[in-house]
C-alpha positions as semicolon CSV with decimal commas, in nm:
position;residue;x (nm);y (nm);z (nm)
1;X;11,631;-6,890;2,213
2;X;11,406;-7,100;2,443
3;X;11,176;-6,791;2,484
4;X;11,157;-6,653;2,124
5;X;10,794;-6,584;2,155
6;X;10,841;-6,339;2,415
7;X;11,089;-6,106;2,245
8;X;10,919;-5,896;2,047
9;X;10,704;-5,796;2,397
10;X;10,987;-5,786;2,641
11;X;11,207;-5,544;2,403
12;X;10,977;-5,255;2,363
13;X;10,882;-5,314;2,743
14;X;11,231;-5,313;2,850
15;X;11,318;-4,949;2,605
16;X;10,971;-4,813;2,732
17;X;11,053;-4,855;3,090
18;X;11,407;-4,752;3,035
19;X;11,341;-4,404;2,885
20;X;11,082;-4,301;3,181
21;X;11,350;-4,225;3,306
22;X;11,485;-3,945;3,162
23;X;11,172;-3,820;2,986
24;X;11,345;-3,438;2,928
25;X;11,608;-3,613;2,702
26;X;11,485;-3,553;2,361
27;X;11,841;-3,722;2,234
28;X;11,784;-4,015;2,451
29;X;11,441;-4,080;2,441
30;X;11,456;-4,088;2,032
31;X;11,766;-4,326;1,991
32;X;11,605;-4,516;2,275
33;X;11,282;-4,514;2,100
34;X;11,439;-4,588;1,726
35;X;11,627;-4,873;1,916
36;X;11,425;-5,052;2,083
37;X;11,175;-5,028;1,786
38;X;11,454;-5,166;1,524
39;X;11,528;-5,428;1,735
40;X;11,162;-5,607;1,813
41;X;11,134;-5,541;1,393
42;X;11,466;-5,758;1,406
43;X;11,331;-5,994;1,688
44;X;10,993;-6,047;1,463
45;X;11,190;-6,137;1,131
46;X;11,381;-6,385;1,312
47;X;11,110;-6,524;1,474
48;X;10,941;-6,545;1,140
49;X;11,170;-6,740;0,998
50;X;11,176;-7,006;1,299
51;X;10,813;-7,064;1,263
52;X;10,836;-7,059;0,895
53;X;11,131;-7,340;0,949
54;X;11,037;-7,525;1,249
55;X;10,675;-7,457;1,288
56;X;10,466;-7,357;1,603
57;X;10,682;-7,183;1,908
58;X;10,508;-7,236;2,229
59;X;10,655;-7,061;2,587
60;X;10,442;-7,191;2,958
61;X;10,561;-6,986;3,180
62;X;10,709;-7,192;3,525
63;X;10,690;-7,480;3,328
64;X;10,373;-7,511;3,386
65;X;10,205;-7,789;3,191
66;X;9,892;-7,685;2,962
67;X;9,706;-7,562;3,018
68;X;9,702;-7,487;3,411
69;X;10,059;-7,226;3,300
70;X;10,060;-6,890;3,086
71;X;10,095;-7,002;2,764
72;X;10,228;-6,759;2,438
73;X;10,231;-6,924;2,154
74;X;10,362;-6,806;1,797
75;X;10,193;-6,919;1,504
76;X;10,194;-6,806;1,162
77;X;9,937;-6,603;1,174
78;X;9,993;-6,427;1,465
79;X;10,402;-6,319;1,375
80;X;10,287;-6,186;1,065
81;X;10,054;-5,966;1,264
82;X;10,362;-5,910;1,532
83;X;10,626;-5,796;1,243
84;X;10,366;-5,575;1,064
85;X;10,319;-5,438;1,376
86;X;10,650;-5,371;1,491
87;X;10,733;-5,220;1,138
88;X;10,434;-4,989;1,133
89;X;10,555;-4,861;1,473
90;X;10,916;-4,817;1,390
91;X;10,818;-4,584;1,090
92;X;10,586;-4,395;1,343
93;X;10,906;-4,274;1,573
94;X;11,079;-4,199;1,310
95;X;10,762;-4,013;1,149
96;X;10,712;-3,842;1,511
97;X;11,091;-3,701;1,543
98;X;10,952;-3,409;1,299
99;X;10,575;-3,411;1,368
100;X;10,498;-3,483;1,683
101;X;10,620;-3,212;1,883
102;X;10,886;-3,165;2,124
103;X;10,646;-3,074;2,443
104;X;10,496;-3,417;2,353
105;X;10,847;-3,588;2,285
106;X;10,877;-3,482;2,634
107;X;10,612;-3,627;2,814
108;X;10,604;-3,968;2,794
109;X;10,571;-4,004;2,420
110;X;10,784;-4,265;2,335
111;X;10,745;-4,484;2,593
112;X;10,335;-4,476;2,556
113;X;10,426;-4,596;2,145
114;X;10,643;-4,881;2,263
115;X;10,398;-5,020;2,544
116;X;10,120;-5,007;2,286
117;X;10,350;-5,210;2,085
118;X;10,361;-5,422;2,416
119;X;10,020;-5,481;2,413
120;X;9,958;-5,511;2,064
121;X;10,226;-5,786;2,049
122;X;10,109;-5,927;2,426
123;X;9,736;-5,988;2,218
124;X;9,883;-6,166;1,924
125;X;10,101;-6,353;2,093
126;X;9,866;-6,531;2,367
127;X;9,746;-6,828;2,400
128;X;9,517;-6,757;2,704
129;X;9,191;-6,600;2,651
130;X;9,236;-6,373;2,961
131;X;9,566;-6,275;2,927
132;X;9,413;-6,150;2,581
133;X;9,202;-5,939;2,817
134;X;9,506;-5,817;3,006
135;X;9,682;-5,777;2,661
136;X;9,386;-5,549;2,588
137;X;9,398;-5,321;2,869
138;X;9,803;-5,252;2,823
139;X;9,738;-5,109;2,465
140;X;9,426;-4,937;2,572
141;X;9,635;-4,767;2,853
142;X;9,902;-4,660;2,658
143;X;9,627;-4,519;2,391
144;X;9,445;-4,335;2,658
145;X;9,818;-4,156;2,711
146;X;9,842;-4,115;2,340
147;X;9,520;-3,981;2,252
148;X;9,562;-3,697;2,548
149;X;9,903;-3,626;2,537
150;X;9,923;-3,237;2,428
151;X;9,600;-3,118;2,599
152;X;9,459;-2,955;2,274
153;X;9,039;-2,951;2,365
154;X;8,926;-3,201;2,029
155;X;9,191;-3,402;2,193
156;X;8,943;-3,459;2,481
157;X;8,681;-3,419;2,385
158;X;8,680;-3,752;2,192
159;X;8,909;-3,943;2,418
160;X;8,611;-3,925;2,659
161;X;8,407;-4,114;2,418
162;X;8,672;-4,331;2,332
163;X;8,731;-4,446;2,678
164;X;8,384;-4,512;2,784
165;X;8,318;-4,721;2,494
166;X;8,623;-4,930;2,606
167;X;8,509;-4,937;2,939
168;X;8,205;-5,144;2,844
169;X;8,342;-5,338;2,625
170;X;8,606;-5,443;2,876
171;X;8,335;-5,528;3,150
172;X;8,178;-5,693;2,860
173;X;8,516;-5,886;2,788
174;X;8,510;-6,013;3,133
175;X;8,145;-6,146;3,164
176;X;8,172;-6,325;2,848
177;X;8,495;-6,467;2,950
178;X;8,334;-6,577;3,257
179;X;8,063;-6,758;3,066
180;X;8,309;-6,958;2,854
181;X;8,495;-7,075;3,166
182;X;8,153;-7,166;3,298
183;X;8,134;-7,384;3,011
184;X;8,426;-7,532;2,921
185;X;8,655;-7,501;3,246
186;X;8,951;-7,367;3,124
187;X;9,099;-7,058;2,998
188;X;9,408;-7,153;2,734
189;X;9,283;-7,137;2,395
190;X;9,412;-7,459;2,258
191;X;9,247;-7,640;2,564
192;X;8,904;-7,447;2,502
193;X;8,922;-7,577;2,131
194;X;8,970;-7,935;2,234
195;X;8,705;-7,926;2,486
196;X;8,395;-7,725;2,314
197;X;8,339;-8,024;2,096
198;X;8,296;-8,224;2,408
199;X;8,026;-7,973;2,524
200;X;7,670;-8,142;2,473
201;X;7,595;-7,741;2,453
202;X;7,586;-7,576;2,148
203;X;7,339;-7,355;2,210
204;X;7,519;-7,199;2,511
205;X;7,859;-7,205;2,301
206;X;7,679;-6,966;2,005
207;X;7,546;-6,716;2,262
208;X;7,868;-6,682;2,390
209;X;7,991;-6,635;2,033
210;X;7,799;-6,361;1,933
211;X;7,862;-6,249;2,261
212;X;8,285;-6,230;2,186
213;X;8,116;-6,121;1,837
214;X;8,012;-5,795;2,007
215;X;8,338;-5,714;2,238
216;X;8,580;-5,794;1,985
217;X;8,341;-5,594;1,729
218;X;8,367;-5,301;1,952
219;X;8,723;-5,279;1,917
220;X;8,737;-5,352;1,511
221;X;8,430;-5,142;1,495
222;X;8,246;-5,359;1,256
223;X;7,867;-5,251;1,184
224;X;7,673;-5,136;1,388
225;X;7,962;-5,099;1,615
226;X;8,201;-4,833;1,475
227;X;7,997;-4,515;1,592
228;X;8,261;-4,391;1,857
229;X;8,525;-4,452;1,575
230;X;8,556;-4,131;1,316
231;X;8,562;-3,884;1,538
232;X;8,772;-4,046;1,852
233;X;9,005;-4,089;1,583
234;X;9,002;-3,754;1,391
235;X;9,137;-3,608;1,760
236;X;9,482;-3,710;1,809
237;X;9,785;-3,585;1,611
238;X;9,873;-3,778;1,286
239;X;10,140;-4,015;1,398
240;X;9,901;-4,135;1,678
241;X;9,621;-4,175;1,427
242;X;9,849;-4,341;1,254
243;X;9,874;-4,581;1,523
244;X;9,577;-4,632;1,601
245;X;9,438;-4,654;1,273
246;X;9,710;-4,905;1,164
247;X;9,697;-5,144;1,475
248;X;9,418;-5,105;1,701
249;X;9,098;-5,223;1,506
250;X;9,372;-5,512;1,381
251;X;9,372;-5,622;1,707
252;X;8,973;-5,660;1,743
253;X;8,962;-5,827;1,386
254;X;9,272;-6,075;1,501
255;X;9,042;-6,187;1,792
256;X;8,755;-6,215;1,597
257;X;8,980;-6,449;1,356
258;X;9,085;-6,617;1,625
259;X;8,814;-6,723;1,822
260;X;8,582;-6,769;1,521
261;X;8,852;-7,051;1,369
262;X;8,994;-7,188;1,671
263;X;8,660;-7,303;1,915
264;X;8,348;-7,136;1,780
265;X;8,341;-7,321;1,484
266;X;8,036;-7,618;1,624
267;X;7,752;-7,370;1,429
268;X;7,907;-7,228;1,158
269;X;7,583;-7,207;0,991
270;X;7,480;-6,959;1,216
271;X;7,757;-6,807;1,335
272;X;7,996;-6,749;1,047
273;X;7,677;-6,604;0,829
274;X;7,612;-6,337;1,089
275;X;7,952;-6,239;1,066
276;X;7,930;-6,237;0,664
277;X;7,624;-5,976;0,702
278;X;7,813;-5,744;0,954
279;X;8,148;-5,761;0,710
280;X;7,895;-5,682;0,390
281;X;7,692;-5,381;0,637
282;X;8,033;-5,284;0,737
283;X;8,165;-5,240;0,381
284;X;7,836;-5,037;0,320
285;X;7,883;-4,819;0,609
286;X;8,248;-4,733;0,545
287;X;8,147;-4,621;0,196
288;X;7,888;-4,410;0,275
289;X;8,074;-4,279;0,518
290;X;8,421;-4,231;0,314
291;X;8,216;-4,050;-0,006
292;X;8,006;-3,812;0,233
293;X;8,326;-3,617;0,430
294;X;8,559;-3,366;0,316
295;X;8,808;-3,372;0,594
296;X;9,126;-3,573;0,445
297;X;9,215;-3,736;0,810
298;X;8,817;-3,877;0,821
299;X;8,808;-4,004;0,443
300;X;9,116;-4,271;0,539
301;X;8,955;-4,313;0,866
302;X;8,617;-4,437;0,698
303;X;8,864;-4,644;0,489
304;X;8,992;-4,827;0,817
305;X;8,614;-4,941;0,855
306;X;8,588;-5,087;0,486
307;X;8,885;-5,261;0,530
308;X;8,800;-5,453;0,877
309;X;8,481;-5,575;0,659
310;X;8,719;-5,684;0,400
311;X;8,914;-5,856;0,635
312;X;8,643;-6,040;0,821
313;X;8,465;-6,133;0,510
314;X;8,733;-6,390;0,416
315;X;8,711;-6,553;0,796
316;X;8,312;-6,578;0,736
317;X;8,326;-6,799;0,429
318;X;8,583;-7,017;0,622
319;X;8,716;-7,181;0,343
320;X;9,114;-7,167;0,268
321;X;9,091;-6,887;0,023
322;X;8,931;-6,679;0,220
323;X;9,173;-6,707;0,478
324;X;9,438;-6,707;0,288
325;X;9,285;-6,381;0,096
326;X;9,245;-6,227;0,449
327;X;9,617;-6,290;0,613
328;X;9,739;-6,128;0,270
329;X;9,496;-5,824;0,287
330;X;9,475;-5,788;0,674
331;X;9,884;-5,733;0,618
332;X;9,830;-5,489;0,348
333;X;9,637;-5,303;0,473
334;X;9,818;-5,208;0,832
335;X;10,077;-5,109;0,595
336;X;9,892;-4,892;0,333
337;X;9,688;-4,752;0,600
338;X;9,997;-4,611;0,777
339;X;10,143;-4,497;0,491
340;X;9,804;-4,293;0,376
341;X;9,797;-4,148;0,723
342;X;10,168;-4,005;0,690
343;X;10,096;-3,857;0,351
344;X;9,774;-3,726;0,477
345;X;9,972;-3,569;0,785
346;X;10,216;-3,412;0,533
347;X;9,927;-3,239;0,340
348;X;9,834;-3,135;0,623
349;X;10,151;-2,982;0,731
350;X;10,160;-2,831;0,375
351;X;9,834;-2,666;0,398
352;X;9,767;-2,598;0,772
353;X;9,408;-2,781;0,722
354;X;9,181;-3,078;0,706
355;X;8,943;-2,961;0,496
356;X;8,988;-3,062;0,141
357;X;8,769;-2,796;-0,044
358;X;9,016;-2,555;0,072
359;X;9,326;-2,728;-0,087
360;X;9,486;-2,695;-0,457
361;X;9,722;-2,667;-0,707
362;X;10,005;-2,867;-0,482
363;X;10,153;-3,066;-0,758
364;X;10,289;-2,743;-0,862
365;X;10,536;-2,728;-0,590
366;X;10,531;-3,104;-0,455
367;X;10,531;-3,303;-0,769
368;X;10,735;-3,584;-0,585
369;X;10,401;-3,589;-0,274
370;X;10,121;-3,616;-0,585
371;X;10,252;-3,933;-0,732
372;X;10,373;-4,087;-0,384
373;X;9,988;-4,055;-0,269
374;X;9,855;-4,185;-0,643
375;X;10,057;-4,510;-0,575
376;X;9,922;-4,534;-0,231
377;X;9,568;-4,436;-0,354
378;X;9,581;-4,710;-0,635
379;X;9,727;-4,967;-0,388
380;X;9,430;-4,921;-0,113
381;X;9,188;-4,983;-0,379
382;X;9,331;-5,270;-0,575
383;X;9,504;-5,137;-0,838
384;X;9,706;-5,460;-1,005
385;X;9,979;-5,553;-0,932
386;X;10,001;-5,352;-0,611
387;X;9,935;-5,587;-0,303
388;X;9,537;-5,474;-0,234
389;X;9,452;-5,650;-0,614
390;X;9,608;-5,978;-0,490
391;X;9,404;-5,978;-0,093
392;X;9,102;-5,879;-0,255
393;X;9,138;-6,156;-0,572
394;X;9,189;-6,393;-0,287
395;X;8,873;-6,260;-0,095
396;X;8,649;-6,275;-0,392
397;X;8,776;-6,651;-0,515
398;X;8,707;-6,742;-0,149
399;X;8,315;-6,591;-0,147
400;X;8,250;-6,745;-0,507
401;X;8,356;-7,080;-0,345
402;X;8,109;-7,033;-0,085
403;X;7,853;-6,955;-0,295
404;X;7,807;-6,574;-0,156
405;X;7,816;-6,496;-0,522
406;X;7,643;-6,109;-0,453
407;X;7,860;-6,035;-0,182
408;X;8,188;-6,129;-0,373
409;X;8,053;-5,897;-0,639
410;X;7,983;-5,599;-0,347
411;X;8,357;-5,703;-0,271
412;X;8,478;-5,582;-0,628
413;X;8,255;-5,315;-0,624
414;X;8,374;-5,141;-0,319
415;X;8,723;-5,091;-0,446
416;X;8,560;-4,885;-0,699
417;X;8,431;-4,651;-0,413
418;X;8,704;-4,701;-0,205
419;X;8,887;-4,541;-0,542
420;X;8,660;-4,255;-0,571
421;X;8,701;-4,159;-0,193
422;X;9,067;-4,161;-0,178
423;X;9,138;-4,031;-0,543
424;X;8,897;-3,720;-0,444
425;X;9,216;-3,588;-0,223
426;X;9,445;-3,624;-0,532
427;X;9,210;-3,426;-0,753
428;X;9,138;-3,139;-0,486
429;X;9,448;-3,135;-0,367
430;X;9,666;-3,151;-0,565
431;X;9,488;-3,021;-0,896
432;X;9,283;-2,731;-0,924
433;X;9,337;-2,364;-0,864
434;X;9,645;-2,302;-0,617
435;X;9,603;-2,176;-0,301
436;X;9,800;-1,992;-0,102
437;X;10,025;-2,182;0,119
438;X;10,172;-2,139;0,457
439;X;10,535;-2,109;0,516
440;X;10,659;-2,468;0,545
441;X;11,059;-2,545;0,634
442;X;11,162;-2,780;0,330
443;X;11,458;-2,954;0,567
444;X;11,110;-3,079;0,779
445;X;10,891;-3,133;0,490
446;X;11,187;-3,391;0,373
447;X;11,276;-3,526;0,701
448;X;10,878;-3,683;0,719
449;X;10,837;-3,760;0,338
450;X;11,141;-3,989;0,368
451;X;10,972;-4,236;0,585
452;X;10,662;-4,183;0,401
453;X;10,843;-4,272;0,076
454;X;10,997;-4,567;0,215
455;X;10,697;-4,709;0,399
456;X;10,523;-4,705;0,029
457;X;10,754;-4,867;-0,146
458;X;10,729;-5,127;0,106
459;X;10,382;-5,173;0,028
460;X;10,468;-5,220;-0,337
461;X;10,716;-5,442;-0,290
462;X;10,507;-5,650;-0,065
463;X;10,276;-5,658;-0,368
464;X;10,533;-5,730;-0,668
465;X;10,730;-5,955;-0,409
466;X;10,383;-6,157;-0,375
467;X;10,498;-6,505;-0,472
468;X;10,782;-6,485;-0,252
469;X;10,554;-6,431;0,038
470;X;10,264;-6,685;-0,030
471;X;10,438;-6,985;0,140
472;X;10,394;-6,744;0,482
473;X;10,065;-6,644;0,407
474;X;9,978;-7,006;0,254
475;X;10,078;-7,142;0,602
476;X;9,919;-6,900;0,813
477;X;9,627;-6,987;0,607
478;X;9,689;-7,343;0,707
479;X;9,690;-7,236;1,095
480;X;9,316;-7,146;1,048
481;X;9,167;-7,386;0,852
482;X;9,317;-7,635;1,069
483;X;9,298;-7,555;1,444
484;X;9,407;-7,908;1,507
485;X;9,776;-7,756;1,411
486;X;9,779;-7,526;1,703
487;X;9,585;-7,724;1,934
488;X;9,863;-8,005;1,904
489;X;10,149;-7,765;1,894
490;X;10,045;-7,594;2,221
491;X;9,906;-7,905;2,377
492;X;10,236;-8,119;2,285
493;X;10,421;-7,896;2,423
494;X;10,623;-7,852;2,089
């Protein structure tokens, strides 16, 4: 397949535009949904497995050569974030068949989900710092649709704020974009790499780093940036937060990996220690913010924020395990973050509310729910040998062999607050004095704990199955440390 790049963004485009049309067919627009979804996971896994065997996969579109063409390129690093992606989304529709709602089944639903997934996959997939831009805008379309759709007033209420901080950061995308053309002359990424080092200006090169710093930070919402981020997200139904919380910040921290390995790597002194003290402040202020709510949805939502610090801490020591410590987490964690969103949604379906001082005694009657979460807690926070232990080993090694001795240490710490947030809603929930419960239909209540069940095991698997995955992580690893991989993959047209 000469254009294997491109498949796991032309299926979900082709099943989204192919189920506008009958947008009343609930039959239709679920198989088409489940279908389309199946097959980009299928897509991914084989394309996995090519770049695993025969290394970089590079499409120009026209034949254009680099780097005056389009250019997608699939590395490593970015088709583990495209098959996480893909999986996360197919166990949202199937999540969403019993949660979502049928008046929002019928408007447009499913094919908002699968052009996210466009975008999503468009972002990780490009090799032109534009078309990230463009990338960008499709997934922040199709979000504006999802965080409306079903009119409810918190709804919004916080999409407004959620749209006008993407507003400016997309202006703010474009400028900056500018600037590096200004610079360098070219927009392909590979191209930009090979040329900064020919720029006799370095000091222009780290303004306009701190500059991508700030747009991409927007979108991961790393500190001081992640204001508009709690309560934009505590608005939409669960399977959307889901979503959202799973894959959208992912996208802002894959740019910031990116960008920060690929060209903006001439002042790392400078450049790669600011982005160490946001990770640390970021950490901090997902804490704080994760031990001071009560509202289940918020406490994983603060959790989203610890873990893009996490993340990004390993790509600001810039050594290979780091890197490697932050492809193993960042994977993890889109994972266990949708899976802690489903079993937050089913609590929530359980108990009619958000607010956890309200909730108790549900092991009682959903034994099966209490230990499903526990393994899920204990996963998020590191629990060995569940797969958040082995990213956040990796991430620690890495700091120590940087010498940010204290902030490897903070590292270790927060999973012990990350712990204490997250085990609060097993305590309160699920011990405690029962309360009295809604009537809840047990063929639903089974119908959306399935996929819940499923999606955790996954994440234990990926953690117990950990040394059968390292030689994919090990090489995406590779990809970063070593931009001169992808610069002569893309540029060699190989």
């Amino acid at each position: 397949m000469m254009n294997s790049p491109l498949m796991p963004i032309i299926i979900p485009f082709a099943f989204a535009i192919l189920l506008m049309f009958a947008p009343k067919q609930l039959r239709f627009q679920r198989a088409g949904a489940l279908v389309g979804a199946i097959l980009t996971v299928a897509a991914s896994i084989w394309l996995l497995q090519k770049v695993h065997i025969d290394g970089i996969q590079v499409v120009t579109f026209g034949s254009w050569p680099v780097p005056y063409g389009i250019t997608m390129v699939s590395d490593m690093v970015s088709i583990l974030f495209v098959l996480t992606s893909s999986i996360i989304t197919l166990f949202t529709i199937w999540y969403s068949f019993r949660t979502i709602g049928i008046a929002r089944e019928q408007f447009f639903y499913y094919p908002g989900v699968l052009l996210m997934l466009v975008g999503v996959n468009g972002a990780f997939t490009t090799g032109d710092i534009f078309n990230l831009f463009v990338f960008f805008e499709v997934l922040l379309m199709a979000s504006y649709l999802l965080s409306v759709l079903g009119g409810e007033k918190i709804q919004f209420r916080e999409s407004i704020k959620y749209i006008l901080v993407n507003v400016v950061s997309s202006a703010l995308f474009v400028i900056t974009v500018a600037m590096l053309y200004s610079v360098v002359g070219t927009l392909n990424m590979a191209d930009i790499a090979q040329k900064v080092s020919d720029v006799n200006q370095p000091g222009i090169l780290t303004a306009i780093a701190i500059l991508f710093l700030v747009v991409f930070g927007l979108k991961a919402a790393i500190f001081p940036l992640f204001f508009w981020l709690p309560s934009s997200y505590s608005g939409p139904p669960i399977p959307v937060l889901a979503l959202f919380g799973a894959l959208l910040t992912k996208v802002g921290v894959y740019a910031i990996t990116r960008t920060f390995t690929l060209f903006f790597t001439g002042d790392i002194a400078f450049t790669h220690t600011v982005l160490l003290y946001l990770s640390v402040a970021t950490i901090v202020a997902g804490c704080i913010g994760a031990l001071a709510v009560w509202d289940v949805k918020k406490i994983i939502i603060y959790n989203i924020i610890i873990a893009v610090g996490v993340i990004l801490y390993g790509v600001a020591t810039y050594n290979d395990t780091g890197l490697l410590g932050s492809m193993f987490y960042v994977v993890h964690d889109m994972l266990i973050k949708a899976a802690l969103f489903f079993l937050v949604g089913i609590i929530v379906y359980i108990t009619g509310q958000t607010n956890l001082k309200k909730m108790g005694g549900l092991m009682k009657r959903y034994p099966s729910l209490g230990w499903l979460y526990l393994i899920a807690a204990f996963s998020l926070a590191g629990i060995p040998p569940l797969s958040g232990f082995i990213g956040k080993m990796l991430l620690v090694k890495g700091g120590f062999e940087a010498e940010q001795f204290a902030s490897g240490i903070w590292i270790l710490l927060s999973s012990l607050i990350v712990l204490l947030s997250v085990i609060r809603i097993f305590v309160y929930a699920f011990w405690g004095k029962e309360q009295q419960l809604p009537p809840v239909k047990k063929t639903v209540y089974w119908q959306i704990w399935i996929p819940t069940a499923i999606l955790v095991l996954l994440t234990v698997a990926y953690g117990v199955g950990a040394d059968a995955l390292m030689p994919y992580m090990t090489q995406a690893a590779e990809v970063l440390a070593n931009p001169q991989l992808y610069i002569d993959a893309v540029k060699g047209g190989k």
